[in-house]
Amino acid sequence: MTTLPRWGASTNARTQAGNHHRGRRLLTHAVIIVAGIAMIYPLIWMIASSFKPDKLIFTEPGLWSSTWTLQNYVDGWNQIGLPFGLFLFNSLIISVACVVGNLFSCTLAAYAFSRLRFRGSGAMFAFMLVTIMLPFQVILVPQYILFQTIGWTNTFLPLIVPKFLGVDSFFIFLMVQFIRGIPRELDEAATVDGCGPIQIFWRVVLPLMRPALAVTAVFTFIWTWNDFLTPLLYLTDQAKFTAPVGLNAFIDSTGVTSYGPMFAMAILSLIPLFIVFLLAQRQLVQGIATTGLK
Amino acid sequence: MSPSTFSRRAFLGVGAAAGVSLGLAACSGGSASTSTSKSLTVAQWGDSTRAGLYEKATKLFTAAHKGTTAKLQYADLNPYLERLATQAAARKLPDVLWMRDTHIGRYGSAHALLDLSPYFDNQIDTKTLGAAAIPSGKIAGGVYALPTHYVGQATLGSKSLLDAKGIDLNSFTHWDDLAAGATELADPSKGIYGVGDPTVNVTHRHLEAWIRQSGEELFTKGGGVGFTADTVEAWFEFWDKLRKSKVLPSADREVQADSGGSATNFLVTGKAALMMDSSNHLSSLQALTKNPLVMGSIPTVPNSTDDWWFFPPILISAAANTKNPELAAALIGFYCNDVPAAKITLLNQGAPSSDTVRSAIAPALSASDKAFIDQISREQKNPSRALPIRPEGASQLDTILTRTGQQIAYGRQSISAAVAALMTSAKQALPEK
């Protein structure tokens, strides 16, 4: 009998503590949810607007509409005279090729900078770092002249080929940092087993670089997919448009913009990004944790 | 030879081989044209609808000129200008390009464009294009652009609201008549404003008209500030008085409506009886509302100059770097004067500059489109002194004017203080050359 009140009291105390704890957690969650909604609201608004008739988008600016329609998707897909799927396909080809290019060239360059000793490696590494700091606008015009002179405008080449030549020094730097974290003893053990530099790269370093590769792949994909200025400059033929340039074809800022179809196609062009992000999420978090990427 | 040297070479070899093979693989898609037939690239701003119309129209030109091909490229205005800037810096501008009146000064004086005047007799007929045509592209002795189209300023009104009070839009001779009419039309109990506020929007063509009517210009010939503080102060005072008596919408309502584009225009939503707008907007607004809209010329200041009339041009130029200048000039002449082509493109860019073209396409137009070109044709009979070429800081001046308008409308600054600030920043943005 005497234990009962004590038991009760202790339960009480525990539930009180639990309640207190839960209350704080609920509050934290509520704050996070509100902040999250505030951030995602523009996207939700765009999704909602893509299902509204064009005329109602700005006259009923809330999320709810009096009429819902799929017409924007039908119109948007065909509006430019070519199916929008073609632009998505172009974007996909370019983005995948850029991912392959960056993975190929940046891993090799990073391996060379971090593991091989050769004359001028320090100076070259410094030079590469300088190119990170070079604003994109500075090289825009010379690059345009170069590609125009060799007749590469209106092809995907100016967008893809540089990636195979290791121009994304940011990723090289990222990988160099990562490889420096891999113990050299592993290389030495491989050398004892008869591996040369190429085999060490292929059998030891590359398999251990997975998180860094994932970060490079995902970011290259997202940046290339979203890039607007470079494809705008080089791809002037409508059949070669990428998704962002295709979306721009809906806009006439001096006249009437077809917002509904544009929102609908913008949502379609977000889907591949979403999928890539979803698939690579775990690798990415690991990659960010291990490479010190911020 | 040490093993490390070997491996480095091997690396280079692998890299180079992979690069080359990929390059070749990707190359198969592209092609560099080396044929002897003449080809032109044509660039314009706008959306895919406009591009489609011009693609179709340009085929008439290439069909008439054997062995000629034309490739069109387009993008929305701002990306278009960004691309032009890069192409101009590389001296690789498209052969024929549509040009903004805000940029012609910069491109013309940088010698990026072709002087069209040698082609006026054979390739381009300028006689039909109106008196303002040649001055609108004339820079330091050369003519670097011609207008394919014009737009204009107008007073737009809701027919039902005007009729209810028995007011005729065309009876507004002076700005004060407009103010009196707007005051009568305003009905605060029903939430109806007399007239929309033109001082807080992104363009300021009506202010430009006011300035020209007062005998001044927005810009001097040297690209400096061409107007006096008194003239713009009178403009802002005119509108502020109407705002204070609730004839004008409040600043935040007007700014919100402006940012929503045509769909939230007060004439479309039925919230205002009158709007000061570009005359080419009549059709796009009319398409969004069942209320019939009417249009008239804009009023003038008392003792106005009689040659203040002006029509913002949609310009076309040829690149200085074109390899086929005669053909490029012929295509410009085609876009300005060809009637079958104009029957395809109609009023997509504005009212055709050629009066022959305007009357030829008139039967194919809707009532509101016809009202637009009729107004331009009618107003073009008025004397019109040349509009100064817009200097480099022209678009910056628009931003400054919008900021001034908003400072006053939101009541953050007195009119005289805001105008004093305007004059200072305008003089910084527009250094006299």
mmCIF file of N, CA and C in Angstrom, chain B residues 296-379:
data_model
loop_
_atom_site.group_PDB
_atom_site.id
_atom_site.type_symbol
_atom_site.label_atom_id
_atom_site.label_comp_id
_atom_site.label_asym_id
_atom_site.label_seq_id
_atom_site.Cartn_x
_atom_site.Cartn_y
_atom_site.Cartn_z
ATOM 1 N N GLY B 296 -8.587 56.861 -76.592
ATOM 2 C CA GLY B 296 -8.416 58.174 -77.194
ATOM 3 C C GLY B 296 -6.987 58.643 -77.059
ATOM 4 N N SER B 297 -6.657 59.733 -77.739
ATOM 5 C CA SER B 297 -5.319 60.315 -77.609
ATOM 6 C C SER B 297 -5.166 60.885 -76.212
ATOM 7 N N ILE B 298 -3.930 61.095 -75.803
ATOM 8 C CA ILE B 298 -3.732 61.623 -74.462
ATOM 9 C C ILE B 298 -3.886 63.142 -74.476
ATOM 10 N N PRO B 299 -4.255 63.729 -73.327
ATOM 11 C CA PRO B 299 -4.433 65.184 -73.267
ATOM 12 C C PRO B 299 -3.094 65.915 -73.300
ATOM 13 N N THR B 300 -3.162 67.231 -73.381
ATOM 14 C CA THR B 300 -1.926 68.021 -73.417
ATOM 15 C C THR B 300 -1.924 69.044 -72.287
ATOM 16 N N VAL B 301 -0.771 69.622 -72.042
ATOM 17 C CA VAL B 301 -0.692 70.725 -71.080
ATOM 18 C C VAL B 301 -1.216 71.982 -71.784
ATOM 19 N N PRO B 302 -1.669 72.989 -71.029
ATOM 20 C CA PRO B 302 -2.076 74.234 -71.694
ATOM 21 C C PRO B 302 -0.866 74.832 -72.420
ATOM 22 N N ASN B 303 -1.092 75.498 -73.528
ATOM 23 C CA ASN B 303 -0.007 76.079 -74.344
ATOM 24 C C ASN B 303 1.021 75.036 -74.760
ATOM 25 N N SER B 304 0.534 73.843 -75.075
ATOM 26 C CA SER B 304 1.448 72.759 -75.443
ATOM 27 C C SER B 304 2.114 73.053 -76.780
ATOM 28 N N THR B 305 3.340 72.522 -76.954
ATOM 29 C CA THR B 305 3.954 72.565 -78.276
ATOM 30 C C THR B 305 3.087 71.698 -79.191
ATOM 31 N N ASP B 306 3.037 72.002 -80.482
ATOM 32 C CA ASP B 306 2.160 71.188 -81.338
ATOM 33 C C ASP B 306 2.913 70.031 -81.995
ATOM 34 N N ASP B 307 4.252 70.017 -81.863
ATOM 35 C CA ASP B 307 4.997 68.922 -82.494
ATOM 36 C C ASP B 307 5.509 67.911 -81.453
ATOM 37 N N TRP B 308 4.771 67.774 -80.340
ATOM 38 C CA TRP B 308 5.225 66.876 -79.271
ATOM 39 C C TRP B 308 4.968 65.408 -79.604
ATOM 40 N N TRP B 309 4.131 65.113 -80.570
ATOM 41 C CA TRP B 309 3.700 63.734 -80.858
ATOM 42 C C TRP B 309 4.897 62.828 -81.106
ATOM 43 N N PHE B 310 4.856 61.646 -80.534
ATOM 44 C CA PHE B 310 5.951 60.687 -80.766
ATOM 45 C C PHE B 310 5.428 59.268 -80.629
ATOM 46 N N PHE B 311 6.156 58.360 -81.276
ATOM 47 C CA PHE B 311 5.733 56.963 -81.329
ATOM 48 C C PHE B 311 6.938 56.090 -81.024
ATOM 49 N N PRO B 312 6.999 55.497 -79.831
ATOM 50 C CA PRO B 312 8.148 54.650 -79.520
ATOM 51 C C PRO B 312 8.325 53.594 -80.600
ATOM 52 N N PRO B 313 9.514 53.531 -81.220
ATOM 53 C CA PRO B 313 9.701 52.618 -82.340
ATOM 54 C C PRO B 313 10.190 51.241 -81.906
ATOM 55 N N ILE B 314 9.781 50.218 -82.654
ATOM 56 C CA ILE B 314 10.383 48.889 -82.554
ATOM 57 C C ILE B 314 11.391 48.847 -83.703
ATOM 58 N N LEU B 315 12.670 48.824 -83.356
ATOM 59 C CA LEU B 315 13.701 49.037 -84.377
ATOM 60 C C LEU B 315 14.284 47.727 -84.896
ATOM 61 N N ILE B 316 14.815 47.799 -86.099
ATOM 62 C CA ILE B 316 15.535 46.661 -86.654
ATOM 63 C C ILE B 316 16.867 47.167 -87.206
ATOM 64 N N SER B 317 17.905 46.365 -87.031
ATOM 65 C CA SER B 317 19.253 46.753 -87.456
ATOM 66 C C SER B 317 19.911 45.591 -88.165
ATOM 67 N N ALA B 318 21.026 45.893 -88.842
ATOM 68 C CA ALA B 318 21.878 44.832 -89.379
ATOM 69 C C ALA B 318 23.217 44.936 -88.658
ATOM 70 N N ALA B 319 23.917 43.801 -88.551
ATOM 71 C CA ALA B 319 25.185 43.800 -87.836
ATOM 72 C C ALA B 319 26.288 44.337 -88.728
ATOM 73 N N ALA B 320 27.249 45.057 -88.123
ATOM 74 C CA ALA B 320 28.400 45.535 -88.884
ATOM 75 C C ALA B 320 29.214 44.351 -89.395
ATOM 76 N N ASN B 321 29.146 43.225 -88.678
ATOM 77 C CA ASN B 321 29.943 42.064 -89.058
ATOM 78 C C ASN B 321 29.256 41.152 -90.080
ATOM 79 N N THR B 322 28.126 41.568 -90.634
ATOM 80 C CA THR B 322 27.436 40.689 -91.580
ATOM 81 C C THR B 322 28.267 40.510 -92.852
ATOM 82 N N LYS B 323 28.198 39.285 -93.397
ATOM 83 C CA LYS B 323 28.951 39.016 -94.630
ATOM 84 C C LYS B 323 28.108 39.344 -95.856
ATOM 85 N N ASN B 324 26.805 39.528 -95.664
ATOM 86 C CA ASN B 324 25.918 39.824 -96.790
ATOM 87 C C ASN B 324 25.120 41.097 -96.530
ATOM 88 N N PRO B 325 25.791 42.252 -96.542
ATOM 89 C CA PRO B 325 25.079 43.478 -96.165
ATOM 90 C C PRO B 325 23.883 43.797 -97.061
ATOM 91 N N GLU B 326 24.022 43.558 -98.384
ATOM 92 C CA GLU B 326 22.891 43.891 -99.267
ATOM 93 C C GLU B 326 21.675 43.033 -98.939
ATOM 94 N N LEU B 327 21.951 41.752 -98.721
ATOM 95 C CA LEU B 327 20.856 40.830 -98.433
ATOM 96 C C LEU B 327 20.212 41.169 -97.086
ATOM 97 N N ALA B 328 21.066 41.502 -96.103
ATOM 98 C CA ALA B 328 20.540 41.879 -94.789
ATOM 99 C C ALA B 328 19.664 43.120 -94.914
ATOM 100 N N ALA B 329 20.123 44.096 -95.715
ATOM 101 C CA ALA B 329 19.336 45.313 -95.920
ATOM 102 C C ALA B 329 18.026 44.988 -96.629
ATOM 103 N N ALA B 330 18.103 44.070 -97.595
ATOM 104 C CA ALA B 330 16.883 43.687 -98.306
ATOM 105 C C ALA B 330 15.879 43.045 -97.351
ATOM 106 N N LEU B 331 16.381 42.245 -96.399
ATOM 107 C CA LEU B 331 15.479 41.607 -95.437
ATOM 108 C C LEU B 331 14.852 42.648 -94.512
ATOM 109 N N ILE B 332 15.634 43.676 -94.156
ATOM 110 C CA ILE B 332 15.086 44.760 -93.334
ATOM 111 C C ILE B 332 13.978 45.479 -94.104
ATOM 112 N N GLY B 333 14.253 45.763 -95.393
ATOM 113 C CA GLY B 333 13.236 46.378 -96.234
ATOM 114 C C GLY B 333 11.981 45.514 -96.308
ATOM 115 N N PHE B 334 12.205 44.201 -96.347
ATOM 116 C CA PHE B 334 11.104 43.246 -96.405
ATOM 117 C C PHE B 334 10.254 43.323 -95.135
ATOM 118 N N TYR B 335 10.913 43.316 -93.967
ATOM 119 C CA TYR B 335 10.153 43.377 -92.711
ATOM 120 C C TYR B 335 9.415 44.702 -92.569
ATOM 121 N N CYS B 336 9.946 45.775 -93.165
ATOM 122 C CA CYS B 336 9.288 47.076 -93.044
ATOM 123 C C CYS B 336 8.113 47.228 -94.004
ATOM 124 N N ASN B 337 8.268 46.680 -95.219
ATOM 125 C CA ASN B 337 7.321 47.064 -96.270
ATOM 126 C C ASN B 337 6.520 45.942 -96.902
ATOM 127 N N ASP B 338 6.854 44.671 -96.628
ATOM 128 C CA ASP B 338 6.194 43.600 -97.361
ATOM 129 C C ASP B 338 4.782 43.346 -96.815
ATOM 130 N N VAL B 339 3.798 43.494 -97.681
ATOM 131 C CA VAL B 339 2.409 43.351 -97.243
ATOM 132 C C VAL B 339 2.040 41.894 -96.934
ATOM 133 N N PRO B 340 2.352 40.920 -97.820
ATOM 134 C CA PRO B 340 1.998 39.525 -97.475
ATOM 135 C C PRO B 340 2.627 39.076 -96.153
ATOM 136 N N ALA B 341 3.858 39.503 -95.879
ATOM 137 C CA ALA B 341 4.490 39.140 -94.603
ATOM 138 C C ALA B 341 3.741 39.780 -93.446
ATOM 139 N N ALA B 342 3.354 41.043 -93.618
ATOM 140 C CA ALA B 342 2.642 41.748 -92.555
ATOM 141 C C ALA B 342 1.277 41.125 -92.294
ATOM 142 N N LYS B 343 0.710 40.485 -93.328
ATOM 143 C CA LYS B 343 -0.587 39.838 -93.116
ATOM 144 C C LYS B 343 -0.437 38.612 -92.222
ATOM 145 N N ILE B 344 0.793 38.074 -92.122
ATOM 146 C CA ILE B 344 1.047 36.963 -91.203
ATOM 147 C C ILE B 344 1.330 37.489 -89.796
ATOM 148 N N THR B 345 2.212 38.482 -89.721
ATOM 149 C CA THR B 345 2.641 38.935 -88.392
ATOM 150 C C THR B 345 1.655 39.925 -87.765
ATOM 151 N N LEU B 346 0.825 40.570 -88.580
ATOM 152 C CA LEU B 346 -0.185 41.529 -88.120
ATOM 153 C C LEU B 346 0.385 42.503 -87.081
ATOM 154 N N LEU B 347 -0.263 42.575 -85.900
ATOM 155 C CA LEU B 347 0.156 43.584 -84.929
ATOM 156 C C LEU B 347 0.963 42.978 -83.793
ATOM 157 N N ASN B 348 1.568 41.802 -84.041
ATOM 158 C CA ASN B 348 2.273 41.131 -82.952
ATOM 159 C C ASN B 348 3.331 42.006 -82.281
ATOM 160 N N GLN B 349 3.996 42.881 -83.054
ATOM 161 C CA GLN B 349 5.042 43.729 -82.485
ATOM 162 C C GLN B 349 4.569 45.166 -82.279
ATOM 163 N N GLY B 350 3.416 45.526 -82.795
ATOM 164 C CA GLY B 350 2.951 46.908 -82.733
ATOM 165 C C GLY B 350 2.286 47.253 -84.056
ATOM 166 N N ALA B 351 2.083 48.550 -84.294
ATOM 167 C CA ALA B 351 1.491 48.968 -85.561
ATOM 168 C C ALA B 351 2.601 49.057 -86.600
ATOM 169 N N PRO B 352 2.454 48.412 -87.754
ATOM 170 C CA PRO B 352 3.488 48.510 -88.780
ATOM 171 C C PRO B 352 3.820 49.969 -89.059
ATOM 172 N N SER B 353 5.121 50.253 -89.257
ATOM 173 C CA SER B 353 5.517 51.647 -89.444
ATOM 174 C C SER B 353 5.060 52.185 -90.791
ATOM 175 N N SER B 354 4.915 51.298 -91.778
ATOM 176 C CA SER B 354 4.530 51.746 -93.113
ATOM 177 C C SER B 354 3.022 51.979 -93.189
ATOM 178 N N ASP B 355 2.620 53.163 -93.654
ATOM 179 C CA ASP B 355 1.172 53.416 -93.728
ATOM 180 C C ASP B 355 0.507 52.554 -94.792
ATOM 181 N N THR B 356 1.264 52.205 -95.844
ATOM 182 C CA THR B 356 0.718 51.303 -96.862
ATOM 183 C C THR B 356 0.378 49.950 -96.231
ATOM 184 N N VAL B 357 1.314 49.436 -95.436
ATOM 185 C CA VAL B 357 1.081 48.147 -94.783
ATOM 186 C C VAL B 357 -0.090 48.241 -93.826
ATOM 187 N N ARG B 358 -0.148 49.341 -93.069
ATOM 188 C CA ARG B 358 -1.230 49.492 -92.092
ATOM 189 C C ARG B 358 -2.591 49.430 -92.770
ATOM 190 N N SER B 359 -2.730 50.157 -93.887
ATOM 191 C CA SER B 359 -4.067 50.124 -94.511
ATOM 192 C C SER B 359 -4.322 48.788 -95.187
ATOM 193 N N ALA B 360 -3.254 48.090 -95.611
ATOM 194 C CA ALA B 360 -3.457 46.800 -96.272
ATOM 195 C C ALA B 360 -3.930 45.727 -95.292
ATOM 196 N N ILE B 361 -3.456 45.790 -94.045
ATOM 197 C CA ILE B 361 -3.837 44.728 -93.117
ATOM 198 C C ILE B 361 -5.109 45.066 -92.339
ATOM 199 N N ALA B 362 -5.550 46.337 -92.414
ATOM 200 C CA ALA B 362 -6.694 46.776 -91.602
ATOM 201 C C ALA B 362 -7.917 45.859 -91.696
ATOM 202 N N PRO B 363 -8.299 45.383 -92.903
ATOM 203 C CA PRO B 363 -9.507 44.549 -92.970
ATOM 204 C C PRO B 363 -9.420 43.258 -92.162
ATOM 205 N N ALA B 364 -8.196 42.780 -91.909
ATOM 206 C CA ALA B 364 -8.050 41.505 -91.211
ATOM 207 C C ALA B 364 -8.077 41.659 -89.691
ATOM 208 N N LEU B 365 -8.252 42.882 -89.199
ATOM 209 C CA LEU B 365 -8.069 43.111 -87.764
ATOM 210 C C LEU B 365 -9.371 43.142 -86.981
ATOM 211 N N SER B 366 -9.243 42.835 -85.681
ATOM 212 C CA SER B 366 -10.383 42.959 -84.777
ATOM 213 C C SER B 366 -10.658 44.440 -84.535
ATOM 214 N N ALA B 367 -11.818 44.754 -83.949
ATOM 215 C CA ALA B 367 -12.200 46.148 -83.738
ATOM 216 C C ALA B 367 -11.174 46.878 -82.880
ATOM 217 N N SER B 368 -10.692 46.229 -81.809
ATOM 218 C CA SER B 368 -9.763 46.934 -80.926
ATOM 219 C C SER B 368 -8.394 47.098 -81.585
ATOM 220 N N ASP B 369 -7.972 46.087 -82.364
ATOM 221 C CA ASP B 369 -6.715 46.221 -83.097
ATOM 222 C C ASP B 369 -6.804 47.362 -84.099
ATOM 223 N N LYS B 370 -7.973 47.462 -84.730
ATOM 224 C CA LYS B 370 -8.155 48.501 -85.736
ATOM 225 C C LYS B 370 -8.140 49.882 -85.077
ATOM 226 N N ALA B 371 -8.753 49.965 -83.887
ATOM 227 C CA ALA B 371 -8.743 51.233 -83.161
ATOM 228 C C ALA B 371 -7.305 51.667 -82.874
ATOM 229 N N PHE B 372 -6.464 50.696 -82.561
ATOM 230 C CA PHE B 372 -5.058 50.978 -82.254
ATOM 231 C C PHE B 372 -4.337 51.540 -83.473
ATOM 232 N N ILE B 373 -4.445 50.865 -84.634
ATOM 233 C CA ILE B 373 -3.693 51.387 -85.787
ATOM 234 C C ILE B 373 -4.340 52.657 -86.341
ATOM 235 N N ASP B 374 -5.660 52.779 -86.180
ATOM 236 C CA ASP B 374 -6.308 54.016 -86.626
ATOM 237 C C ASP B 374 -5.785 55.204 -85.831
ATOM 238 N N GLN B 375 -5.636 54.983 -84.515
ATOM 239 C CA GLN B 375 -5.139 56.081 -83.682
ATOM 240 C C GLN B 375 -3.730 56.470 -84.106
ATOM 241 N N ILE B 376 -2.884 55.468 -84.374
ATOM 242 C CA ILE B 376 -1.508 55.768 -84.815
ATOM 243 C C ILE B 376 -1.549 56.520 -86.149
ATOM 244 N N SER B 377 -2.358 56.034 -87.091
ATOM 245 C CA SER B 377 -2.430 56.700 -88.401
ATOM 246 C C SER B 377 -2.916 58.135 -88.245
ATOM 247 N N ARG B 378 -3.910 58.328 -87.388
ATOM 248 C CA ARG B 378 -4.465 59.662 -87.182
ATOM 249 C C ARG B 378 -3.415 60.577 -86.549
ATOM 250 N N GLU B 379 -2.748 60.055 -85.481
ATOM 251 C CA GLU B 379 -1.796 60.895 -84.758
ATOM 252 C C GLU B 379 -0.543 61.193 -85.579
#
